[in-house]
Amino acid sequence: KAGVTQTPRYLIKTRGQQVTLSCSPISGHRSVSWYQQTPGQGLQFLFEYFSETQRNKGNFPGRFSGRQFSNSRSEMNVSTLELGDSALYLCASREGAVGNTIYFGEGSWLTVV
Amino acid sequence: AQRVTQPEKLLSVFKGAPVELKCNYSYSGSPELFWYVQYSRQRLQLLLRHISRESIKGFTADLNKGETSFHLKKPFAQEEDSAMYYCALTGSGTASKLTFGTGTRLQVTL
């Protein structure tokens, strides 16, 4: 099976712009979660989707949003980008709602200038 | 609030020496604890979880609820163990909401 796939892998945006990151989970996985990784804050949970419904949300401002499609693919969007949004954004998937191993993608490197 | 603390940013050991990566947690309830590893230029991957009580690549970790710790141990370090190690927890009902520690870089030298 292919692993969790994230696109784009690298991107540079300007302050004030918005960005959309995409994640394709492992085939058959219905849960997708997103994390932000920065040198200062480490790995922080953004949100989780299961069967197109948001199940959990981390402590991020409303500029961070996400969605999941019927094929379990997920996107996250960050609007009005700030310099501090520069980070590695990781997507992870799991087969069910609970109890299964979480598999991570390689991440999308976002640089805001 | 739940929290995971990994006090060491860097742990440097010689090949063949014992390894102990420390992890302490704070959680009001029954958490599930994990160790994740990230080798150079690879994605983050699960190393082990406390409910499995298994040994992976020679590593073990025991959940000590009294001390709220979940230290990762290996009796004899190998060069290929050099990596970034993250301790993480999740609570019941929030199975995909992992709270990570800041990570410890393990460096195994000859």
PDB file of C-alpha atoms in Angstrom, chain B:
ATOM      1  CA  ALA B   1      -4.225  19.929  30.522  1.00  0.00           C
ATOM      2  CA  GLN B   2      -2.149  17.136  29.134  1.00  0.00           C
ATOM      3  CA  ARG B   3       1.577  17.537  28.804  1.00  0.00           C
ATOM      4  CA  VAL B   4       4.577  15.446  27.821  1.00  0.00           C
ATOM      5  CA  THR B   5       8.048  16.339  29.010  1.00  0.00           C
ATOM      6  CA  GLN B   6      11.275  15.073  27.526  1.00  0.00           C
ATOM      7  CA  PRO B   7      13.997  16.727  29.570  1.00  0.00           C
ATOM      8  CA  GLU B   8      16.919  15.950  27.276  1.00  0.00           C
ATOM      9  CA  LYS B   9      17.289  17.592  23.871  1.00  0.00           C
ATOM     10  CA  LEU B  10      20.331  15.498  23.044  1.00  0.00           C
ATOM     11  CA  LEU B  11      21.544  12.194  24.402  1.00  0.00           C
ATOM     12  CA  SER B  12      24.911  10.996  23.218  1.00  0.00           C
ATOM     13  CA  VAL B  13      26.016   7.427  23.998  1.00  0.00           C
ATOM     14  CA  PHE B  14      28.663   5.033  22.789  1.00  0.00           C
ATOM     15  CA  LYS B  15      27.794   2.002  20.722  1.00  0.00           C
ATOM     16  CA  GLY B  16      27.032  -0.895  23.028  1.00  0.00           C
ATOM     17  CA  ALA B  17      26.135   1.325  25.965  1.00  0.00           C
ATOM     18  CA  PRO B  18      22.667   1.277  27.549  1.00  0.00           C
ATOM     19  CA  VAL B  19      20.171   3.901  26.478  1.00  0.00           C
ATOM     20  CA  GLU B  20      17.402   5.518  28.469  1.00  0.00           C
ATOM     21  CA  LEU B  21      15.313   8.279  26.969  1.00  0.00           C
ATOM     22  CA  LYS B  22      13.197   9.955  29.593  1.00  0.00           C
ATOM     23  CA  CYS B  23       9.553  10.852  29.270  1.00  0.00           C
ATOM     24  CA  ASN B  24       7.210  12.189  31.931  1.00  0.00           C
ATOM     25  CA  TYR B  25       3.602  13.042  31.383  1.00  0.00           C
ATOM     26  CA  SER B  26       0.733  14.899  32.942  1.00  0.00           C
ATOM     27  CA  TYR B  27      -2.796  13.728  32.282  1.00  0.00           C
ATOM     28  CA  SER B  28      -5.900  13.478  34.425  1.00  0.00           C
ATOM     29  CA  GLY B  29      -7.200  10.086  33.456  1.00  0.00           C
ATOM     30  CA  SER B  30      -5.853   6.994  31.763  1.00  0.00           C
ATOM     31  CA  PRO B  31      -3.608   8.000  28.894  1.00  0.00           C
ATOM     32  CA  GLU B  32      -2.234   5.898  26.121  1.00  0.00           C
ATOM     33  CA  LEU B  33       1.505   6.432  25.700  1.00  0.00           C
ATOM     34  CA  PHE B  34       3.626   6.077  22.576  1.00  0.00           C
ATOM     35  CA  TRP B  35       7.176   6.467  21.365  1.00  0.00           C
ATOM     36  CA  TYR B  36       7.657   7.753  17.834  1.00  0.00           C
ATOM     37  CA  VAL B  37      10.975   7.823  15.996  1.00  0.00           C
ATOM     38  CA  GLN B  38      12.188   9.873  13.076  1.00  0.00           C
ATOM     39  CA  TYR B  39      15.314   8.661  11.321  1.00  0.00           C
ATOM     40  CA  SER B  40      17.276  11.050   9.138  1.00  0.00           C
ATOM     41  CA  ARG B  41      15.301  12.014   6.034  1.00  0.00           C
ATOM     42  CA  GLN B  42      12.440   9.659   6.915  1.00  0.00           C
ATOM     43  CA  ARG B  43       8.917  10.226   8.108  1.00  0.00           C
ATOM     44  CA  LEU B  44       7.796  10.037  11.690  1.00  0.00           C
ATOM     45  CA  GLN B  45       6.880   6.462  12.584  1.00  0.00           C
ATOM     46  CA  LEU B  46       5.529   4.606  15.577  1.00  0.00           C
ATOM     47  CA  LEU B  47       8.174   2.735  17.552  1.00  0.00           C
ATOM     48  CA  LEU B  48       6.019   1.285  20.301  1.00  0.00           C
ATOM     49  CA  ARG B  49       2.908   1.841  22.404  1.00  0.00           C
ATOM     50  CA  HIS B  50       2.492   0.964  26.033  1.00  0.00           C
ATOM     51  CA  ILE B  51      -0.595  -1.195  25.598  1.00  0.00           C
ATOM     52  CA  SER B  52       1.315  -3.549  23.304  1.00  0.00           C
ATOM     53  CA  ARG B  53       3.975  -4.252  25.918  1.00  0.00           C
ATOM     54  CA  GLU B  54       6.316  -5.425  23.187  1.00  0.00           C
ATOM     55  CA  SER B  55       9.946  -4.862  22.324  1.00  0.00           C
ATOM     56  CA  ILE B  56      10.696  -3.211  19.007  1.00  0.00           C
ATOM     57  CA  LYS B  57      14.266  -3.081  17.670  1.00  0.00           C
ATOM     58  CA  GLY B  58      15.402  -3.974  21.177  1.00  0.00           C
ATOM     59  CA  PHE B  59      13.605  -1.001  22.741  1.00  0.00           C
ATOM     60  CA  THR B  60      11.150  -1.347  25.612  1.00  0.00           C
ATOM     61  CA  ALA B  61       9.141   1.153  27.608  1.00  0.00           C
ATOM     62  CA  ASP B  62       7.171   0.602  30.785  1.00  0.00           C
ATOM     63  CA  LEU B  63       4.377   2.844  31.898  1.00  0.00           C
ATOM     64  CA  ASN B  64       4.865   3.871  35.524  1.00  0.00           C
ATOM     65  CA  LYS B  65       1.638   5.497  36.627  1.00  0.00           C
ATOM     66  CA  GLY B  66       2.996   6.335  40.072  1.00  0.00           C
ATOM     67  CA  GLU B  67       5.862   8.339  38.626  1.00  0.00           C
ATOM     68  CA  THR B  68       3.887   9.326  35.494  1.00  0.00           C
ATOM     69  CA  SER B  69       6.775   8.191  33.351  1.00  0.00           C
ATOM     70  CA  PHE B  70       7.232   6.209  30.176  1.00  0.00           C
ATOM     71  CA  HIS B  71      10.972   5.984  29.702  1.00  0.00           C
ATOM     72  CA  LEU B  72      12.378   4.278  26.601  1.00  0.00           C
ATOM     73  CA  LYS B  73      15.206   1.841  27.186  1.00  0.00           C
ATOM     74  CA  LYS B  74      17.581  -0.308  25.215  1.00  0.00           C
ATOM     75  CA  PRO B  75      20.373  -2.361  26.797  1.00  0.00           C
ATOM     76  CA  PHE B  76      22.913  -1.979  23.975  1.00  0.00           C
ATOM     77  CA  ALA B  77      22.827   1.004  21.613  1.00  0.00           C
ATOM     78  CA  GLN B  78      23.513   0.523  17.918  1.00  0.00           C
ATOM     79  CA  GLU B  79      24.614   3.123  15.372  1.00  0.00           C
ATOM     80  CA  GLU B  80      21.343   2.729  13.501  1.00  0.00           C
ATOM     81  CA  ASP B  81      19.465   3.863  16.608  1.00  0.00           C
ATOM     82  CA  SER B  82      20.636   7.427  16.013  1.00  0.00           C
ATOM     83  CA  ALA B  83      17.457   9.394  15.409  1.00  0.00           C
ATOM     84  CA  MET B  84      14.977  11.824  16.904  1.00  0.00           C
ATOM     85  CA  TYR B  85      12.665  10.226  19.463  1.00  0.00           C
ATOM     86  CA  TYR B  86       9.321  11.671  20.496  1.00  0.00           C
ATOM     87  CA  CYS B  87       7.187  10.589  23.409  1.00  0.00           C
ATOM     88  CA  ALA B  88       3.455  11.185  22.929  1.00  0.00           C
ATOM     89  CA  LEU B  89       0.175  10.569  24.666  1.00  0.00           C
ATOM     90  CA  THR B  90      -3.465  10.514  23.828  1.00  0.00           C
ATOM     91  CA  GLY B  91      -6.488  10.301  26.049  1.00  0.00           C
ATOM     92  CA  SER B  92      -9.640   8.262  25.763  1.00  0.00           C
ATOM     93  CA  GLY B  93     -11.983   9.635  23.138  1.00  0.00           C
ATOM     94  CA  THR B  94      -9.254  11.685  21.533  1.00  0.00           C
ATOM     95  CA  ALA B  95      -7.429   8.840  19.902  1.00  0.00           C
ATOM     96  CA  SER B  96      -5.858  10.804  17.095  1.00  0.00           C
ATOM     97  CA  LYS B  97      -5.081  13.893  19.164  1.00  0.00           C
ATOM     98  CA  LEU B  98      -1.518  13.146  20.100  1.00  0.00           C
ATOM     99  CA  THR B  99       0.304  15.428  22.483  1.00  0.00           C
ATOM    100  CA  PHE B 100       4.011  15.224  21.761  1.00  0.00           C
ATOM    101  CA  GLY B 101       7.066  15.985  23.823  1.00  0.00           C
ATOM    102  CA  THR B 102       9.762  18.204  22.361  1.00  0.00           C
ATOM    103  CA  GLY B 103      11.850  15.220  21.359  1.00  0.00           C
ATOM    104  CA  THR B 104      15.270  13.850  22.221  1.00  0.00           C
ATOM    105  CA  ARG B 105      17.968  13.390  19.639  1.00  0.00           C
ATOM    106  CA  LEU B 106      19.841  10.165  20.274  1.00  0.00           C
ATOM    107  CA  GLN B 107      23.364  10.121  18.917  1.00  0.00           C
ATOM    108  CA  VAL B 108      25.200   6.805  19.023  1.00  0.00           C
ATOM    109  CA  THR B 109      28.917   7.089  18.432  1.00  0.00           C
ATOM    110  CA  LEU B 110      31.640   4.504  17.965  1.00  0.00           C
TER     111      LEU B 110
END
